Amino acid sequence: MSTVRGARERARIEVTAAIKDEARRMLAAEGAAKLSLRAVARELGMVSSALYRYFPSRDELLTALIIDAYDSIGAAAEQADARAVDARVAPRERWGAVCEAVRAWALDHPHEYALIYGSPVPGYSAPMDTVGPASRVGNTFINIVRAAHAGRGLALPPLPAVLRPEAVRMTADFAEGLPPEVTAALVAAWAQLIGLISFELFGQFNRVVEDRAAFFTHAADQLAHGVGLPAV
């Protein structure tokens, strides 16, 4: 790579980062629905036509922010799990460590959390590019349960007969090798985990739950029980 080309690439990376940083600031101040390229360009002292060379539309900028957020929370989950594996803790403790990491990330990045798990942005439809990053946290939980299934075994949750075909389909789609009973419980646990964090982050626990850290730890452990992870 020539010196000039390398300098141009570095400059592009720096400008792209500056655009994203300003967009995140706007998300925090006004919400995703009011994000606009013109406003970002104005705050950065750029002409709109220059910013369009980096992000041709608001939706492309939103997609970049969403992918970054999913990758960031996914990395937090994966790193917490890796540390738990290194410590050779039981699968249920691995599950708890990942739950705590996801909650901690959400509390540290509330506006990015709201972007990916809050209300849909009017007029925006997420492209397939977001699917892989969005799957990272869920795949971390699947890996924990899969390891337990292959090792100490799982206590199979109940599964109504009417739900079995759907559970079998879900297992084939993203949780191959797990019992359908466990796949259905995993999907429910994932939804409940996001609900717990959202209730805390968006104020629904105000004047209801005071010791939220302890409450979350207990609830996360109950979710682990619900997917069949052994207590020890």
PDB file of N, CA and C in Angstrom, residues 163-210:
ATOM      1  N   LEU A 163     -46.808 -27.184  20.621  1.00  0.00           N
ATOM      2  CA  LEU A 163     -45.642 -26.352  20.339  1.00  0.00           C
ATOM      3  C   LEU A 163     -44.474 -27.148  19.751  1.00  0.00           C
ATOM      4  N   ARG A 164     -44.539 -28.473  19.815  1.00  0.00           N
ATOM      5  CA  ARG A 164     -43.388 -29.279  19.394  1.00  0.00           C
ATOM      6  C   ARG A 164     -42.973 -29.029  17.939  1.00  0.00           C
ATOM      7  N   PRO A 165     -43.879 -28.982  16.970  1.00  0.00           N
ATOM      8  CA  PRO A 165     -43.431 -28.719  15.599  1.00  0.00           C
ATOM      9  C   PRO A 165     -42.654 -27.411  15.469  1.00  0.00           C
ATOM     10  N   GLU A 166     -43.106 -26.376  16.165  1.00  0.00           N
ATOM     11  CA  GLU A 166     -42.390 -25.102  16.108  1.00  0.00           C
ATOM     12  C   GLU A 166     -41.039 -25.215  16.789  1.00  0.00           C
ATOM     13  N   ALA A 167     -40.970 -25.928  17.898  1.00  0.00           N
ATOM     14  CA  ALA A 167     -39.700 -26.114  18.601  1.00  0.00           C
ATOM     15  C   ALA A 167     -38.722 -26.916  17.753  1.00  0.00           C
ATOM     16  N   VAL A 168     -39.225 -27.909  17.036  1.00  0.00           N
ATOM     17  CA  VAL A 168     -38.369 -28.698  16.139  1.00  0.00           C
ATOM     18  C   VAL A 168     -37.833 -27.807  15.024  1.00  0.00           C
ATOM     19  N   ARG A 169     -38.694 -26.964  14.462  1.00  0.00           N
ATOM     20  CA  ARG A 169     -38.244 -26.048  13.402  1.00  0.00           C
ATOM     21  C   ARG A 169     -37.172 -25.105  13.915  1.00  0.00           C
ATOM     22  N   MET A 170     -37.387 -24.500  15.094  1.00  0.00           N
ATOM     23  CA  MET A 170     -36.404 -23.581  15.649  1.00  0.00           C
ATOM     24  C   MET A 170     -35.075 -24.280  15.905  1.00  0.00           C
ATOM     25  N   THR A 171     -35.148 -25.503  16.394  1.00  0.00           N
ATOM     26  CA  THR A 171     -33.924 -26.252  16.650  1.00  0.00           C
ATOM     27  C   THR A 171     -33.137 -26.459  15.366  1.00  0.00           C
ATOM     28  N   ALA A 172     -33.816 -26.827  14.306  1.00  0.00           N
ATOM     29  CA  ALA A 172     -33.148 -27.034  13.019  1.00  0.00           C
ATOM     30  C   ALA A 172     -32.565 -25.730  12.480  1.00  0.00           C
ATOM     31  N   ASP A 173     -33.220 -24.613  12.767  1.00  0.00           N
ATOM     32  CA  ASP A 173     -32.785 -23.323  12.221  1.00  0.00           C
ATOM     33  C   ASP A 173     -31.548 -22.773  12.914  1.00  0.00           C
ATOM     34  N   PHE A 174     -31.487 -22.883  14.254  1.00  0.00           N
ATOM     35  CA  PHE A 174     -30.382 -22.197  14.927  1.00  0.00           C
ATOM     36  C   PHE A 174     -29.830 -22.894  16.171  1.00  0.00           C
ATOM     37  N   ALA A 175     -30.343 -24.054  16.527  1.00  0.00           N
ATOM     38  CA  ALA A 175     -29.857 -24.714  17.745  1.00  0.00           C
ATOM     39  C   ALA A 175     -29.693 -26.210  17.514  1.00  0.00           C
ATOM     40  N   GLU A 176     -29.122 -26.559  16.400  1.00  0.00           N
ATOM     41  CA  GLU A 176     -28.977 -27.965  16.034  1.00  0.00           C
ATOM     42  C   GLU A 176     -28.271 -28.756  17.145  1.00  0.00           C
ATOM     43  N   GLY A 177     -28.808 -29.925  17.415  1.00  0.00           N
ATOM     44  CA  GLY A 177     -28.205 -30.793  18.423  1.00  0.00           C
ATOM     45  C   GLY A 177     -28.844 -30.689  19.787  1.00  0.00           C
ATOM     46  N   LEU A 178     -29.644 -29.661  20.007  1.00  0.00           N
ATOM     47  CA  LEU A 178     -30.328 -29.530  21.297  1.00  0.00           C
ATOM     48  C   LEU A 178     -31.707 -30.173  21.232  1.00  0.00           C
ATOM     49  N   PRO A 179     -32.214 -30.647  22.349  1.00  0.00           N
ATOM     50  CA  PRO A 179     -33.591 -31.141  22.370  1.00  0.00           C
ATOM     51  C   PRO A 179     -34.558 -29.978  22.086  1.00  0.00           C
ATOM     52  N   PRO A 180     -35.620 -30.215  21.330  1.00  0.00           N
ATOM     53  CA  PRO A 180     -36.584 -29.142  21.046  1.00  0.00           C
ATOM     54  C   PRO A 180     -37.134 -28.488  22.306  1.00  0.00           C
ATOM     55  N   GLU A 181     -37.296 -29.281  23.383  1.00  0.00           N
ATOM     56  CA  GLU A 181     -37.782 -28.709  24.645  1.00  0.00           C
ATOM     57  C   GLU A 181     -36.869 -27.584  25.125  1.00  0.00           C
ATOM     58  N   VAL A 182     -35.579 -27.789  24.970  1.00  0.00           N
ATOM     59  CA  VAL A 182     -34.601 -26.813  25.437  1.00  0.00           C
ATOM     60  C   VAL A 182     -34.574 -25.590  24.524  1.00  0.00           C
ATOM     61  N   THR A 183     -34.694 -25.808  23.231  1.00  0.00           N
ATOM     62  CA  THR A 183     -34.702 -24.677  22.301  1.00  0.00           C
ATOM     63  C   THR A 183     -35.847 -23.728  22.608  1.00  0.00           C
ATOM     64  N   ALA A 184     -37.039 -24.268  22.808  1.00  0.00           N
ATOM     65  CA  ALA A 184     -38.191 -23.423  23.123  1.00  0.00           C
ATOM     66  C   ALA A 184     -37.957 -22.652  24.418  1.00  0.00           C
ATOM     67  N   ALA A 185     -37.390 -23.332  25.416  1.00  0.00           N
ATOM     68  CA  ALA A 185     -37.106 -22.664  26.690  1.00  0.00           C
ATOM     69  C   ALA A 185     -36.044 -21.586  26.526  1.00  0.00           C
ATOM     70  N   LEU A 186     -35.060 -21.834  25.664  1.00  0.00           N
ATOM     71  CA  LEU A 186     -34.014 -20.842  25.415  1.00  0.00           C
ATOM     72  C   LEU A 186     -34.585 -19.564  24.811  1.00  0.00           C
ATOM     73  N   VAL A 187     -35.459 -19.721  23.833  1.00  0.00           N
ATOM     74  CA  VAL A 187     -36.057 -18.540  23.200  1.00  0.00           C
ATOM     75  C   VAL A 187     -36.858 -17.740  24.227  1.00  0.00           C
ATOM     76  N   ALA A 188     -37.614 -18.446  25.057  1.00  0.00           N
ATOM     77  CA  ALA A 188     -38.374 -17.758  26.102  1.00  0.00           C
ATOM     78  C   ALA A 188     -37.452 -17.066  27.099  1.00  0.00           C
ATOM     79  N   ALA A 189     -36.353 -17.742  27.479  1.00  0.00           N
ATOM     80  CA  ALA A 189     -35.411 -17.157  28.431  1.00  0.00           C
ATOM     81  C   ALA A 189     -34.753 -15.916  27.859  1.00  0.00           C
ATOM     82  N   TRP A 190     -34.407 -15.964  26.585  1.00  0.00           N
ATOM     83  CA  TRP A 190     -33.796 -14.795  25.937  1.00  0.00           C
ATOM     84  C   TRP A 190     -34.748 -13.602  25.960  1.00  0.00           C
ATOM     85  N   ALA A 191     -36.017 -13.848  25.636  1.00  0.00           N
ATOM     86  CA  ALA A 191     -37.001 -12.766  25.657  1.00  0.00           C
ATOM     87  C   ALA A 191     -37.169 -12.210  27.070  1.00  0.00           C
ATOM     88  N   GLN A 192     -37.181 -13.100  28.062  1.00  0.00           N
ATOM     89  CA  GLN A 192     -37.332 -12.655  29.446  1.00  0.00           C
ATOM     90  C   GLN A 192     -36.106 -11.878  29.926  1.00  0.00           C
ATOM     91  N   LEU A 193     -34.914 -12.295  29.497  1.00  0.00           N
ATOM     92  CA  LEU A 193     -33.708 -11.569  29.872  1.00  0.00           C
ATOM     93  C   LEU A 193     -33.754 -10.135  29.348  1.00  0.00           C
ATOM     94  N   ILE A 194     -34.113  -9.985  28.091  1.00  0.00           N
ATOM     95  CA  ILE A 194     -34.209  -8.643  27.514  1.00  0.00           C
ATOM     96  C   ILE A 194     -35.306  -7.846  28.220  1.00  0.00           C
ATOM     97  N   GLY A 195     -36.390  -8.516  28.585  1.00  0.00           N
ATOM     98  CA  GLY A 195     -37.450  -7.836  29.327  1.00  0.00           C
ATOM     99  C   GLY A 195     -36.977  -7.344  30.688  1.00  0.00           C
ATOM    100  N   LEU A 196     -36.221  -8.167  31.397  1.00  0.00           N
ATOM    101  CA  LEU A 196     -35.686  -7.762  32.702  1.00  0.00           C
ATOM    102  C   LEU A 196     -34.808  -6.523  32.587  1.00  0.00           C
ATOM    103  N   ILE A 197     -33.917  -6.545  31.606  1.00  0.00           N
ATOM    104  CA  ILE A 197     -33.001  -5.418  31.425  1.00  0.00           C
ATOM    105  C   ILE A 197     -33.769  -4.174  30.981  1.00  0.00           C
ATOM    106  N   SER A 198     -34.718  -4.344  30.077  1.00  0.00           N
ATOM    107  CA  SER A 198     -35.491  -3.205  29.589  1.00  0.00           C
ATOM    108  C   SER A 198     -36.324  -2.587  30.703  1.00  0.00           C
ATOM    109  N   PHE A 199     -36.914  -3.414  31.549  1.00  0.00           N
ATOM    110  CA  PHE A 199     -37.688  -2.875  32.663  1.00  0.00           C
ATOM    111  C   PHE A 199     -36.803  -2.028  33.573  1.00  0.00           C
ATOM    112  N   GLU A 200     -35.606  -2.495  33.825  1.00  0.00           N
ATOM    113  CA  GLU A 200     -34.695  -1.727  34.669  1.00  0.00           C
ATOM    114  C   GLU A 200     -34.251  -0.444  33.971  1.00  0.00           C
ATOM    115  N   LEU A 201     -33.878  -0.557  32.717  1.00  0.00           N
ATOM    116  CA  LEU A 201     -33.299   0.572  32.000  1.00  0.00           C
ATOM    117  C   LEU A 201     -34.327   1.660  31.694  1.00  0.00           C
ATOM    118  N   PHE A 202     -35.552   1.246  31.399  1.00  0.00           N
ATOM    119  CA  PHE A 202     -36.566   2.202  30.970  1.00  0.00           C
ATOM    120  C   PHE A 202     -37.505   2.633  32.083  1.00  0.00           C
ATOM    121  N   GLY A 203     -37.177   2.266  33.334  1.00  0.00           N
ATOM    122  CA  GLY A 203     -37.877   2.815  34.479  1.00  0.00           C
ATOM    123  C   GLY A 203     -39.075   2.054  34.990  1.00  0.00           C
ATOM    124  N   GLN A 204     -39.395   0.891  34.416  1.00  0.00           N
ATOM    125  CA  GLN A 204     -40.571   0.160  34.885  1.00  0.00           C
ATOM    126  C   GLN A 204     -40.385  -0.456  36.262  1.00  0.00           C
ATOM    127  N   PHE A 205     -39.153  -0.568  36.730  1.00  0.00           N
ATOM    128  CA  PHE A 205     -38.904  -1.098  38.072  1.00  0.00           C
ATOM    129  C   PHE A 205     -38.920  -0.003  39.145  1.00  0.00           C
ATOM    130  N   ASN A 206     -39.061   1.241  38.734  1.00  0.00           N
ATOM    131  CA  ASN A 206     -39.091   2.338  39.713  1.00  0.00           C
ATOM    132  C   ASN A 206     -40.223   2.130  40.715  1.00  0.00           C
ATOM    133  N   ARG A 207     -39.869   2.211  42.014  1.00  0.00           N
ATOM    134  CA  ARG A 207     -40.809   2.046  43.115  1.00  0.00           C
ATOM    135  C   ARG A 207     -41.378   0.629  43.182  1.00  0.00           C
ATOM    136  N   VAL A 208     -40.706  -0.291  42.505  1.00  0.00           N
ATOM    137  CA  VAL A 208     -41.101  -1.698  42.557  1.00  0.00           C
ATOM    138  C   VAL A 208     -39.941  -2.544  43.057  1.00  0.00           C
ATOM    139  N   VAL A 209     -38.815  -2.492  42.345  1.00  0.00           N
ATOM    140  CA  VAL A 209     -37.624  -3.247  42.724  1.00  0.00           C
ATOM    141  C   VAL A 209     -36.542  -2.263  43.141  1.00  0.00           C
ATOM    142  N   GLU A 210     -36.055  -2.376  44.367  1.00  0.00           N
ATOM    143  CA  GLU A 210     -35.023  -1.474  44.855  1.00  0.00           C
ATOM    144  C   GLU A 210     -33.623  -2.059  44.639  1.00  0.00           C
TER     145      GLU A 210
END
